[in-house]
């Protein structure tokens, strides 16, 4: 700070009679955390000229001292009690210490097994405050206990009640002063113990009775069956219901919940209102679907829930056993619902994700999902994260083995989420925290975490023996009363209910289960939703769809996608691309890949289909081919020509993604399963990076429809092709997708021309089928002289699953037919032309799955005399399509003909690292394919 400014500031009237040491200590507190001093002081310190924060404390201290000396001299003030002022600061330090570290002394563990370290800062002695000071009156500073001054004793007790009761609040890592003050206001003004009405308390008891009752019922009716009991974490049921109620009152229309198996059946029955009878049928093993199905604790559910703010639609996401992966799926589903409702801030849709303590600390996708939370493409206005913290992961104990941090929730600090640890045996504290969480999320649009500290009454599942690995914990659990008993006792003592009332609640609940109908009072039948999936249900791949488009329409679209606003200065290389596109739009130049793809998007948004594309660098395109998002070289402003197609067009959003595959692909899966009217595309930077999201491909994309009946039209664009770029940039692992292909679960395409990519993209959205589309997209073909199409080719309107011979080769002369897919076609074509071979025909299979048997039969009609068929691929023999698709090739060729392989030898690595070896291999495989 400038000396003059500091002097002027200190000499201002606020310091008359002041004491430099006092002010200086206050200032230090303020520098540590602005919320530590009262608002008055904060405002004062806030007026310090910019730059004060960079000055060393010792310098400021000196200036304070000088100024105070002068002030005191001038005022002749002898009345200032320096000792008391010093203590006053100590009191503020004590308050601050509680805010920072009170949670470490909070009563969080229902079992009382946590070894809590003693925190010295929470002892007044540590701050130089003695027993005698306890009766002295102090200013409470920024502590919001409803009065300006209080005895130290009272302040200390209040701090204990607020910060060391059943709630341990971790929020001082948040940088925003507003947010911290907001949380302090909520916690401190209620002295950590909000008052709930008798009705609310009775309802909480009823919900605990339900949570406990269901598990007991299942335990006795289906002994030994796996149900991943909630017992110990029973408060989860009142917690979620309270979140929904609060969200509903504040305007939420939809809540999407993601959770793993622990407590899931309980949530299904006691929150979402699934009929117990249906669950019992599932326990009895009754089959209700013709699909592959899934175990009951993976199943999703949808219903409506009545709140004082209107009905809220609930959707519990379907979920595989892979813990934590459902979180980004839930976020994507919420984002789709927000977009559908035109809601930008998340106020209409709330994501709630429920985690295990071991998984939230252990699984990397948790970090990836937190990282999505404030980005343009993936923000959902904050989420509520609940940890069902039963202090053990399967058989792995809490700290020594499961993690390296004190709390399992530490990862949430990366996005400065507040974390409320709460003792699950205190349902009122749980309800309080639920309200705090919803209000915080709605106010600040940020993530918030509730760490529900509980225990697990049984083993990992009910057939398991937990004493084998956690003997002491389970001895304790055995003697520990269940949450319902603890809360009932409390309400009986407080004369809110009587013993018989509790017994009545329990027997009523059992009767309701016997009856088998819905047991949730707030349950309401689902109203018609804004999205209708029925047009897509049970349609075969060959269902008819309207794909008409004329050359004139294409020219008009071409004109629009190349119109750049006046004054928008393109980079010279991009300008060149656009100049060429202008010619393509007029029909003066053949279309390349980038233009055809852009026209596909333009035609779709014009016809009313929304588009959402994300991926690493997809705005420009990894290979400099797309340029959908333009960057003004003058001011870095961006422009998306595809948003200017038509006044009535559908929105299109193209975002460069965060550098993640797993969370991002899962997010897009969640989006696409919630929204059939948007073409959702994820593009990999290089195709092989998709294996960072292998769990999404295996557990959701390939099999979600079979397991859960959930359709999903997500498109994956995976750059693939052998260009001598080494093992990591060649293969999108085609073989893995083909291996997972069955039940017509998705289509796997390798388009080889711009017209094909145009019609493939349109087909994906226009055809009333919503199944994933996996595309091996090219790299060098993006600029290959032969890989071009005319406007007429595009207007053909059809994606050809098979493309027959294009050169004028007399079929009768043909002695060998080579099948291939993708870029190698152009190598084969060039070599054949160069060698002037007229006895080899080359046929491209553009869709490898579902295999186009009919189109193949059509194309092969003229080659029925041929005995020699070859499948040629660039990938090593154990990769690519050879092993997974050869049964289809065999089925396609005439009886008695032989099928052989031309391609790289089997290899554990996808490609060689040396360009020269690559070239040799490539020449060899082309030779093999063409040499009869
Ligand atoms: P939700 O909004 O996710 O709760 O879905 C409401 C209803 O729409 C569900 O009960 C299903 O009948 C239907 N539905 C939702 N998503 C899909 C999907 N991906 N595929 C098929 N039907 C769906």
mmCIF file of N, CA and C and ligand atoms in Angstrom, residues 254 301-302 313-315 337 526 529 533 537 673-674 709-712, ligand 1:
data_model
loop_
_atom_site.group_PDB
_atom_site.id
_atom_site.type_symbol
_atom_site.label_atom_id
_atom_site.label_comp_id
_atom_site.label_asym_id
_atom_site.label_seq_id
_atom_site.Cartn_x
_atom_site.Cartn_y
_atom_site.Cartn_z
ATOM 1 N N UNK A 254 -37.772 -31.578 -11.886
ATOM 2 C CA UNK A 254 -37.250 -32.941 -12.083
ATOM 3 C C UNK A 254 -36.046 -33.151 -11.172
ATOM 4 N N UNK A 301 -35.891 -46.316 -12.075
ATOM 5 C CA UNK A 301 -37.329 -46.168 -11.850
ATOM 6 C C UNK A 301 -37.700 -44.712 -12.058
ATOM 7 N N UNK A 302 -38.950 -44.499 -12.454
ATOM 8 C CA UNK A 302 -39.433 -43.126 -12.626
ATOM 9 C C UNK A 302 -40.781 -42.976 -11.959
ATOM 10 N N UNK A 313 -40.843 -34.605 -10.878
ATOM 11 C CA UNK A 313 -40.608 -35.901 -11.523
ATOM 12 C C UNK A 313 -39.289 -36.486 -11.018
ATOM 13 N N UNK A 314 -39.337 -37.753 -10.630
ATOM 14 C CA UNK A 314 -38.120 -38.410 -10.143
ATOM 15 C C UNK A 314 -37.661 -39.461 -11.136
ATOM 16 N N UNK A 315 -36.379 -39.503 -11.397
ATOM 17 C CA UNK A 315 -35.827 -40.568 -12.239
ATOM 18 C C UNK A 315 -34.592 -41.121 -11.543
ATOM 19 N N UNK A 337 -32.464 -32.378 -19.586
ATOM 20 C CA UNK A 337 -33.771 -31.911 -19.096
ATOM 21 C C UNK A 337 -33.779 -30.389 -18.977
ATOM 22 N N UNK A 526 -46.945 -40.834 -12.914
ATOM 23 C CA UNK A 526 -46.197 -39.953 -13.816
ATOM 24 C C UNK A 526 -47.128 -39.220 -14.751
ATOM 25 N N UNK A 529 -44.923 -36.534 -20.093
ATOM 26 C CA UNK A 529 -43.736 -35.701 -20.100
ATOM 27 C C UNK A 529 -43.518 -35.052 -21.441
ATOM 28 N N UNK A 533 -40.944 -41.139 -26.096
ATOM 29 C CA UNK A 533 -40.039 -42.118 -26.706
ATOM 30 C C UNK A 533 -40.768 -43.089 -27.617
ATOM 31 N N UNK A 537 -39.668 -46.773 -30.164
ATOM 32 C CA UNK A 537 -39.680 -48.087 -29.509
ATOM 33 C C UNK A 537 -39.941 -49.186 -30.548
ATOM 34 N N UNK A 673 -29.726 -40.539 -23.501
ATOM 35 C CA UNK A 673 -30.804 -41.424 -23.038
ATOM 36 C C UNK A 673 -31.969 -40.623 -22.490
ATOM 37 N N UNK A 674 -31.752 -39.339 -22.252
ATOM 38 C CA UNK A 674 -32.862 -38.522 -21.746
ATOM 39 C C UNK A 674 -33.499 -37.707 -22.867
ATOM 40 N N UNK A 709 -33.721 -51.532 -21.173
ATOM 41 C CA UNK A 709 -34.751 -51.001 -22.074
ATOM 42 C C UNK A 709 -34.598 -49.517 -22.323
ATOM 43 N N UNK A 710 -33.403 -48.994 -22.126
ATOM 44 C CA UNK A 710 -33.202 -47.557 -22.335
ATOM 45 C C UNK A 710 -32.518 -47.321 -23.672
ATOM 46 N N UNK A 711 -33.223 -46.629 -24.554
ATOM 47 C CA UNK A 711 -32.681 -46.329 -25.875
ATOM 48 C C UNK A 711 -31.697 -45.178 -25.771
ATOM 49 N N UNK A 712 -30.762 -45.159 -26.710
ATOM 50 C CA UNK A 712 -29.749 -44.110 -26.675
ATOM 51 C C UNK A 712 -29.187 -43.911 -28.073
HETATM 52 P P1 LIG B 1 -37.508 -40.371 -17.130
HETATM 53 O O1 LIG B 1 -37.817 -38.934 -17.413
HETATM 54 O O2 LIG B 1 -36.107 -40.736 -17.401
HETATM 55 O O3 LIG B 1 -37.995 -40.758 -15.779
HETATM 56 O O4 LIG B 1 -38.368 -41.219 -18.157
HETATM 57 C C1 LIG B 1 -39.766 -41.200 -18.153
HETATM 58 C C2 LIG B 1 -40.265 -42.356 -18.983
HETATM 59 O O5 LIG B 1 -39.867 -42.185 -20.348
HETATM 60 C C3 LIG B 1 -39.683 -43.682 -18.582
HETATM 61 O O6 LIG B 1 -40.437 -44.315 -17.604
HETATM 62 C C4 LIG B 1 -39.699 -44.461 -19.870
HETATM 63 O O7 LIG B 1 -40.973 -44.983 -20.106
HETATM 64 C C5 LIG B 1 -39.453 -43.403 -20.907
HETATM 65 N N1 LIG B 1 -38.016 -43.299 -21.210
HETATM 66 C C6 LIG B 1 -37.134 -42.466 -20.654
HETATM 67 N N2 LIG B 1 -35.914 -42.602 -21.174
HETATM 68 C C7 LIG B 1 -36.021 -43.555 -22.099
HETATM 69 C C8 LIG B 1 -35.098 -44.175 -22.972
HETATM 70 N N3 LIG B 1 -33.819 -43.785 -23.015
HETATM 71 N N4 LIG B 1 -35.550 -45.152 -23.786
HETATM 72 C C9 LIG B 1 -36.826 -45.529 -23.763
HETATM 73 N N5 LIG B 1 -37.753 -44.988 -22.951
HETATM 74 C C10 LIG B 1 -37.371 -44.008 -22.131
#
